Tab-separated table of C-alpha atoms in Angstrom:
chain	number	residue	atom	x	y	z
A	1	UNK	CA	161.065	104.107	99.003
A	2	UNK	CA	161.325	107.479	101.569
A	3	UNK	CA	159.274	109.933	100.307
A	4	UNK	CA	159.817	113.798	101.409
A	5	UNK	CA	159.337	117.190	101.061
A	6	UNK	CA	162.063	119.546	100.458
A	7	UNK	CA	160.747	123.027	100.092
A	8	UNK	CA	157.544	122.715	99.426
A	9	UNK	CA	158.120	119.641	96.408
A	10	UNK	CA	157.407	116.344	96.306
A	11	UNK	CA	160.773	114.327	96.425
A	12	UNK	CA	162.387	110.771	96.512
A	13	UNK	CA	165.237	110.366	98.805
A	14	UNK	CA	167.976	107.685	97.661
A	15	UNK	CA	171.472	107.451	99.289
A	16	UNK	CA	170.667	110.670	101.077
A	17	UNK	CA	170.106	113.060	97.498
A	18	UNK	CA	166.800	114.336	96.711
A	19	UNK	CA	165.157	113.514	93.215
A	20	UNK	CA	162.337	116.067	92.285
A	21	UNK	CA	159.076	114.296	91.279
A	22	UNK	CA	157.380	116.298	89.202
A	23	UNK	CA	160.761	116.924	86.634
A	24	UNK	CA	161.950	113.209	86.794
A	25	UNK	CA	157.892	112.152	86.046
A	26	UNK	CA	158.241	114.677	83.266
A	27	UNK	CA	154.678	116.101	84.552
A	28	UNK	CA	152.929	112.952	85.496
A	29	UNK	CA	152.941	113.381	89.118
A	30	UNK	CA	153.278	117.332	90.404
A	31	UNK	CA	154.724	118.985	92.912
A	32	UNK	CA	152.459	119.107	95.782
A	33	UNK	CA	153.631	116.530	98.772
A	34	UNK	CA	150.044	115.965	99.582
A	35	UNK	CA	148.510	115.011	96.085
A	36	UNK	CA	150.648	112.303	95.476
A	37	UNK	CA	148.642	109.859	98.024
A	38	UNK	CA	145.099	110.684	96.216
A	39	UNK	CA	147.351	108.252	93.383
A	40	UNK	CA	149.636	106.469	95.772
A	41	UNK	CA	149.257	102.996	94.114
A	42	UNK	CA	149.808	104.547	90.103
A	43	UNK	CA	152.872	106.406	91.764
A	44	UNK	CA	154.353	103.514	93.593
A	45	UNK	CA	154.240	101.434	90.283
A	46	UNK	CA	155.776	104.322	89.010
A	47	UNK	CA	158.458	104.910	90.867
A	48	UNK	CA	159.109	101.156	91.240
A	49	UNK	CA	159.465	101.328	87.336
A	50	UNK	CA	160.944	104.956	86.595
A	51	UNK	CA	164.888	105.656	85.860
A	52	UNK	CA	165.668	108.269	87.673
A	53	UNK	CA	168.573	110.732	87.507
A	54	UNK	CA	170.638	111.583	90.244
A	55	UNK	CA	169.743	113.405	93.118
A	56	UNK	CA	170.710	116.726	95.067
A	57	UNK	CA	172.342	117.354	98.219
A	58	UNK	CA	169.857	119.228	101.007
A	59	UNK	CA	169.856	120.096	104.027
A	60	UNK	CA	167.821	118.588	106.620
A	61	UNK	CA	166.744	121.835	107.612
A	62	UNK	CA	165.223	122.203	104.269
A	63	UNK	CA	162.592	119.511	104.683
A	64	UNK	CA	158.750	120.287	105.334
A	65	UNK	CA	156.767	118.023	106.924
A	66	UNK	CA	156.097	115.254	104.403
A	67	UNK	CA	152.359	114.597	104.984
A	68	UNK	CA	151.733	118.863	105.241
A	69	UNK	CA	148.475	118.938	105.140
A	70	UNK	CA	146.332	115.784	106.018
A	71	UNK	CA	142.160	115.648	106.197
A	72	UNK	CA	142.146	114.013	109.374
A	73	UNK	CA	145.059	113.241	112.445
A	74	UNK	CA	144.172	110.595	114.155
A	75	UNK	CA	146.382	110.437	117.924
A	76	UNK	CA	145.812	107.337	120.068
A	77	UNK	CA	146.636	107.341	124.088
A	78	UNK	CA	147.739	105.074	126.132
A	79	UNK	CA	149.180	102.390	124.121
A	80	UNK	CA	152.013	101.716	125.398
A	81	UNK	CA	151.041	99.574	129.173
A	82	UNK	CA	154.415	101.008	130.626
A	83	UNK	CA	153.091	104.814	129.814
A	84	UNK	CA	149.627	104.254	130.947
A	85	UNK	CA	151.028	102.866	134.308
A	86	UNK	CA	153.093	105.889	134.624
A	87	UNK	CA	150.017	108.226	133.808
A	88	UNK	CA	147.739	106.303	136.615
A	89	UNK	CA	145.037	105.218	133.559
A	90	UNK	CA	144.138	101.580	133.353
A	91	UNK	CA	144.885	99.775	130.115
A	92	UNK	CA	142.357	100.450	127.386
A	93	UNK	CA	140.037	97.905	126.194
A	94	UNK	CA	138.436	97.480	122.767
A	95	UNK	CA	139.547	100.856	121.585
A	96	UNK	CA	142.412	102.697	123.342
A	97	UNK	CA	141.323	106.560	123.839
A	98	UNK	CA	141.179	108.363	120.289
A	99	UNK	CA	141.870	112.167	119.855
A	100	UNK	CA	143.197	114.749	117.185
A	101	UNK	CA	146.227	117.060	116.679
A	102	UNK	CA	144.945	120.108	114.454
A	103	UNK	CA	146.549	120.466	110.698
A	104	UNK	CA	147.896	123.794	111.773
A	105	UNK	CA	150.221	122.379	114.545
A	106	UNK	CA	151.946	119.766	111.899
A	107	UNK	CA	155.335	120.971	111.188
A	108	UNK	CA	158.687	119.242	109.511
A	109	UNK	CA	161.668	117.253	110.979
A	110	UNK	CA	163.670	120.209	112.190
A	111	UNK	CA	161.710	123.139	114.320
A	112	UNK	CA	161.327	125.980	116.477
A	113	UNK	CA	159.046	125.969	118.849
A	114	UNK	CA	157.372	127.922	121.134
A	115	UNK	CA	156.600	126.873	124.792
A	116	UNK	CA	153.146	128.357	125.762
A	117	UNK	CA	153.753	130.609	129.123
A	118	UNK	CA	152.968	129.386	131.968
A	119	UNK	CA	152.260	125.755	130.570
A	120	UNK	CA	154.109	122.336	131.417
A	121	UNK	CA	155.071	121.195	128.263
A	122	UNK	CA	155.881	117.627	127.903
A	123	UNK	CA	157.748	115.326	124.944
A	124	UNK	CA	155.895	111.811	123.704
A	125	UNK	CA	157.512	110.013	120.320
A	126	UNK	CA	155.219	108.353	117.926
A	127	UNK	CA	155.352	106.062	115.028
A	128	UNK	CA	153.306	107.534	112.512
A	129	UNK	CA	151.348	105.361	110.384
A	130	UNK	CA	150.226	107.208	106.715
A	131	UNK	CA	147.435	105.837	104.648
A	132	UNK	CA	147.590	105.062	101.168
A	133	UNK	CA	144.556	104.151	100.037
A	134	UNK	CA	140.887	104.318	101.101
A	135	UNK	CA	140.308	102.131	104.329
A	136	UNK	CA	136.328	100.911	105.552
A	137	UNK	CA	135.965	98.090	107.153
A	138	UNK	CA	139.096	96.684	106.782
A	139	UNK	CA	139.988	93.717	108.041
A	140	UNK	CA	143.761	93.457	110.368
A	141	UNK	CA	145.473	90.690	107.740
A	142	UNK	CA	144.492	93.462	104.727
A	143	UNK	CA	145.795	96.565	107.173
A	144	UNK	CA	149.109	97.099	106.046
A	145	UNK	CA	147.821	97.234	101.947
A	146	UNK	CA	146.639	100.399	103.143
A	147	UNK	CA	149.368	102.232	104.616
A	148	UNK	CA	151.634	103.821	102.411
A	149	UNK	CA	154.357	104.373	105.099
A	150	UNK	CA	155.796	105.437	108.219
A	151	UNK	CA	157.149	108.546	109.800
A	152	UNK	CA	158.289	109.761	112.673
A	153	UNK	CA	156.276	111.974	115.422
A	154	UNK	CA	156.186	113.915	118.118
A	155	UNK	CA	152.841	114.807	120.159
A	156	UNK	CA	153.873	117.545	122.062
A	157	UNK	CA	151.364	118.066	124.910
A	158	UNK	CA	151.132	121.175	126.951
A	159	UNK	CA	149.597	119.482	130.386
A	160	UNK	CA	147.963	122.227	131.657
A	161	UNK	CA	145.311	122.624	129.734
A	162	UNK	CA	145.068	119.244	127.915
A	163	UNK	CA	143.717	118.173	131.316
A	164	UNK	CA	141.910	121.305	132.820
A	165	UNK	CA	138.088	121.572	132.231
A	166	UNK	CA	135.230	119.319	133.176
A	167	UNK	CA	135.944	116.837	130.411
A	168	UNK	CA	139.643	117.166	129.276
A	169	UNK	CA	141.035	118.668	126.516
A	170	UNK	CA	142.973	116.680	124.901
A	171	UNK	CA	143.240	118.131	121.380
A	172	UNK	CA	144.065	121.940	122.648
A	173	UNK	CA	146.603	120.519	124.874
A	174	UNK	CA	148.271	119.202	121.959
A	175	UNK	CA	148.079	121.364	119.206
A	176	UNK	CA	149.833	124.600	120.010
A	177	UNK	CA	151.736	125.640	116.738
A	178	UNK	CA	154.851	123.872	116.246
A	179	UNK	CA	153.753	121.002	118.567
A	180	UNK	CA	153.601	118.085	115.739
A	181	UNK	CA	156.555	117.614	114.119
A	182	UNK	CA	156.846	114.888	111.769
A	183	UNK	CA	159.642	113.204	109.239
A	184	UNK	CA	161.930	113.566	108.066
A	185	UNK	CA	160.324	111.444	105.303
A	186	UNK	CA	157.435	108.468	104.836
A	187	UNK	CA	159.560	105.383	104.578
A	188	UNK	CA	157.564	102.277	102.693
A	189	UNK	CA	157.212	99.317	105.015
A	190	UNK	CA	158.730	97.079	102.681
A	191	UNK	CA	161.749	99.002	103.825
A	192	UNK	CA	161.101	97.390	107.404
A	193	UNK	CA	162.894	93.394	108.747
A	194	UNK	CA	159.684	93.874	110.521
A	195	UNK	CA	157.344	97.168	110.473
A	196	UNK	CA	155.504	95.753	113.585
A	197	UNK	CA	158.754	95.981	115.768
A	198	UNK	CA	160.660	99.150	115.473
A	199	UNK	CA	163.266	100.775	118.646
A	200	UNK	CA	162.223	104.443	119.534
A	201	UNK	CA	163.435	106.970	121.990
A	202	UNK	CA	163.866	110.557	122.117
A	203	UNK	CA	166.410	112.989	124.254
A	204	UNK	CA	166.496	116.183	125.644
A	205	UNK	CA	169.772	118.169	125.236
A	206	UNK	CA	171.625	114.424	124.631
A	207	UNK	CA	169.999	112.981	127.794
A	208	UNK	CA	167.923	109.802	126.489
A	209	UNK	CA	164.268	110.391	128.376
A	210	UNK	CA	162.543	107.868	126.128
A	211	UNK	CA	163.279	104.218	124.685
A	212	UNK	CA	161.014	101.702	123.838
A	213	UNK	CA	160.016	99.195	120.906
A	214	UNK	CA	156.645	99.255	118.918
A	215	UNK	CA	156.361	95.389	119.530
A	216	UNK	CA	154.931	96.573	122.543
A	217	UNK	CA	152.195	98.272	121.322
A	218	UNK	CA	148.798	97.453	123.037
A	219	UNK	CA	146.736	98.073	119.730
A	220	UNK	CA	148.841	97.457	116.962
A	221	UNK	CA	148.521	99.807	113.209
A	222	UNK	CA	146.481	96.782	112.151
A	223	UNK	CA	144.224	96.671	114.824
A	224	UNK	CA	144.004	100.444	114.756
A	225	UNK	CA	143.303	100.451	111.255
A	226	UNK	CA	140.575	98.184	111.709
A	227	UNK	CA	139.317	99.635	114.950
A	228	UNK	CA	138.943	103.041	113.342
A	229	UNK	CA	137.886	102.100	109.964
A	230	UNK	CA	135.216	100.191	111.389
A	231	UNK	CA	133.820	103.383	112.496
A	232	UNK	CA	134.572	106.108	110.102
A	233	UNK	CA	136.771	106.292	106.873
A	234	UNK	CA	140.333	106.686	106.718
A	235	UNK	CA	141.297	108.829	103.467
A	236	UNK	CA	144.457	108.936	101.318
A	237	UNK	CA	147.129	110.971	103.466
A	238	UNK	CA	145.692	110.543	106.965
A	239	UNK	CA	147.935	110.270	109.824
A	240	UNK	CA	147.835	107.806	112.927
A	241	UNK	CA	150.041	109.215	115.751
A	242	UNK	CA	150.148	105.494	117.279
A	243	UNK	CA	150.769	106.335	120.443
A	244	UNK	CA	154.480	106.921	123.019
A	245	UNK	CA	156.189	104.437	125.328
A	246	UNK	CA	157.538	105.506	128.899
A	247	UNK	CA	159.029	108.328	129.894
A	248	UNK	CA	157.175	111.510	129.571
A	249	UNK	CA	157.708	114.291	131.990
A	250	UNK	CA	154.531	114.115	133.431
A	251	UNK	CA	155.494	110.611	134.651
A	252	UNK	CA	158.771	111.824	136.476
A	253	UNK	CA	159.408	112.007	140.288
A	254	UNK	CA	159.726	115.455	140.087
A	255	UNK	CA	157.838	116.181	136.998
A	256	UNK	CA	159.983	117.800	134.326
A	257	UNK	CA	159.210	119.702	131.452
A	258	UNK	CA	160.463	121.242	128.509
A	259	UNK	CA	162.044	124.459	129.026
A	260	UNK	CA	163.682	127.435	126.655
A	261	UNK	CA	166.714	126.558	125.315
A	262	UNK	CA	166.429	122.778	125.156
A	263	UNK	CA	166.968	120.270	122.285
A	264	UNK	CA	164.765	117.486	122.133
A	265	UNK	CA	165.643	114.654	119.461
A	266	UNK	CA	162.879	111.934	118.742
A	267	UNK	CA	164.137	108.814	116.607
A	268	UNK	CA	162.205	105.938	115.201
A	269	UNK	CA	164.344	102.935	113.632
A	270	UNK	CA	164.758	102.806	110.043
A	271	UNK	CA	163.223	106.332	109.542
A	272	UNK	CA	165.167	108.712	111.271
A	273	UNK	CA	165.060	112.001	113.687
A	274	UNK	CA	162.994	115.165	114.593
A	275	UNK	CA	165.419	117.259	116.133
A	276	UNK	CA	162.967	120.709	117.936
A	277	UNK	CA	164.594	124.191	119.619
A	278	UNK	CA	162.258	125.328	122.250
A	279	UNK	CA	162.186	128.934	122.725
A	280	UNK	CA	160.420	131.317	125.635
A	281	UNK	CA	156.302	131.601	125.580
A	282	UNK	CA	154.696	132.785	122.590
């Protein structure tokens, strides 16, 4: 099941058409993309159950972010051991480094953004991990019973000041508006061979700067879930921006960094692309 949201409604994608929720559940389920993971489990049997009429054509353009307004963003670093070599950090132990990405920078799959002035903004794809259902204590076999699906992400990190200060800020860096794209829709895992091992990679104006494979994850979504949710709750509709493999700019020999007029296209298998226009400081 990919679930989306095409101008501002909640909407199943099948064979690439859009089917509006809240007409084909004749009221059961509204409109609002958010809402529907306070019921995920009712709307799952639902839709597993439902005969739906055909869809309509959109344009990609068109779609919002699917999860647009999430209580909490959890964004873990350094979990990939090839990108923490190539940011000088040692490999995390116990719990990899934990920050957020403010609601107000989510965005959808196709964007404008932008650059802060004077910044060096840099690129990192993410598998996004939803939650479906309450998670506390949860242990890693039971993980995945609480994930309604995955997305596609991109934690956009303006270096400058995500690193100035005398403790970092991560957050700030990394939460400019525009600078967390997601979609283009939550795909169920049971659309996965294998949810734990998924190829993704992002380019910059058709130059591939990113490629790697979520096997390689140091802390994988069930040990995250469990990790977290052994500290706090995770809710209905919270998103885990797991973290990026190699290839950032800050890594490079010369750095490199976004700049006006680029493209940058982020891809996770199975779900699809974010495709972001960066434009001159804000």
């Amino acid at each position: 099941m990919r679930v989306a949201n095409l101008n501002g409604r909640l909407v199943l994608v099948r064979d690439g058409l859009a089917v509006d929720v809240e007409q084909a559940s004749q009221g059961l389920f509204g409109a609002d993309p958010q809402a529907v993971y306070e019921r995920w489990a009712e709307f799952r049997a639902w839709a597993a159950e439902a005969a739906l009429p055909g869809g309509e054509s959109f344009a990609p353009e068109d779609l919002g972010a699917p999860v647009p307004v999430p209580r909490q963003v959890f964004a873990i670093g350094l979990n990939y051991r090839d990108h923490a070599a190539e940011s000088g950090f040692a490999v995390p132990e116990g719990l990899p480094p934990v920050f957020t990405k403010f609601v107000s920078a989510i965005t959808g799959p196709v964007s404008e953004v932008a650059l802060p002035p004077g910044g060096n903004t840099d690129w990192e794809v993410e598998l996004v991990a939803v939650i479906g259902s309450l998670a506390r204590n949860v242990a890693e076999e039971d993980a995945w019973g609480h994930i309604a699906g995955l997305t596609v992400g991109q934690d956009l990190s303006e270096r400058v000041s995500q690193l100035a200060g005398v403790a970092p800020q991560f957050s700030m860096g990394k939460s400019f508006p525009g600078f967390a794209p997601t979609g283009p829709w939550v795909v169920t895992p049971d659309e996965f061979a294998d949810p734990d091992d998924l190829t993704l990679g992002s380019a910059i104006n058709g130059e591939e700067v990113q490629k790697g494979h979520t096997r390689d994850l140091i802390f994988s979504i069930p040990m995250l879930i469990t990790r977290l949710s052994a500290r706090l709750p995770l809710l209905p509709g919270d998103l885990i921006f797991t973290g990026t493999p190699a290839g950032v700019g800050m890594g490079r020999t010369p750095q490199r960094w976004l700049a006006p007029g680029d493209e940058l296209v982020s891809h996770v298998e199975g779900i699809g692309e974010l495709r972001q226009r960066f434009t001159g400081g804000q």
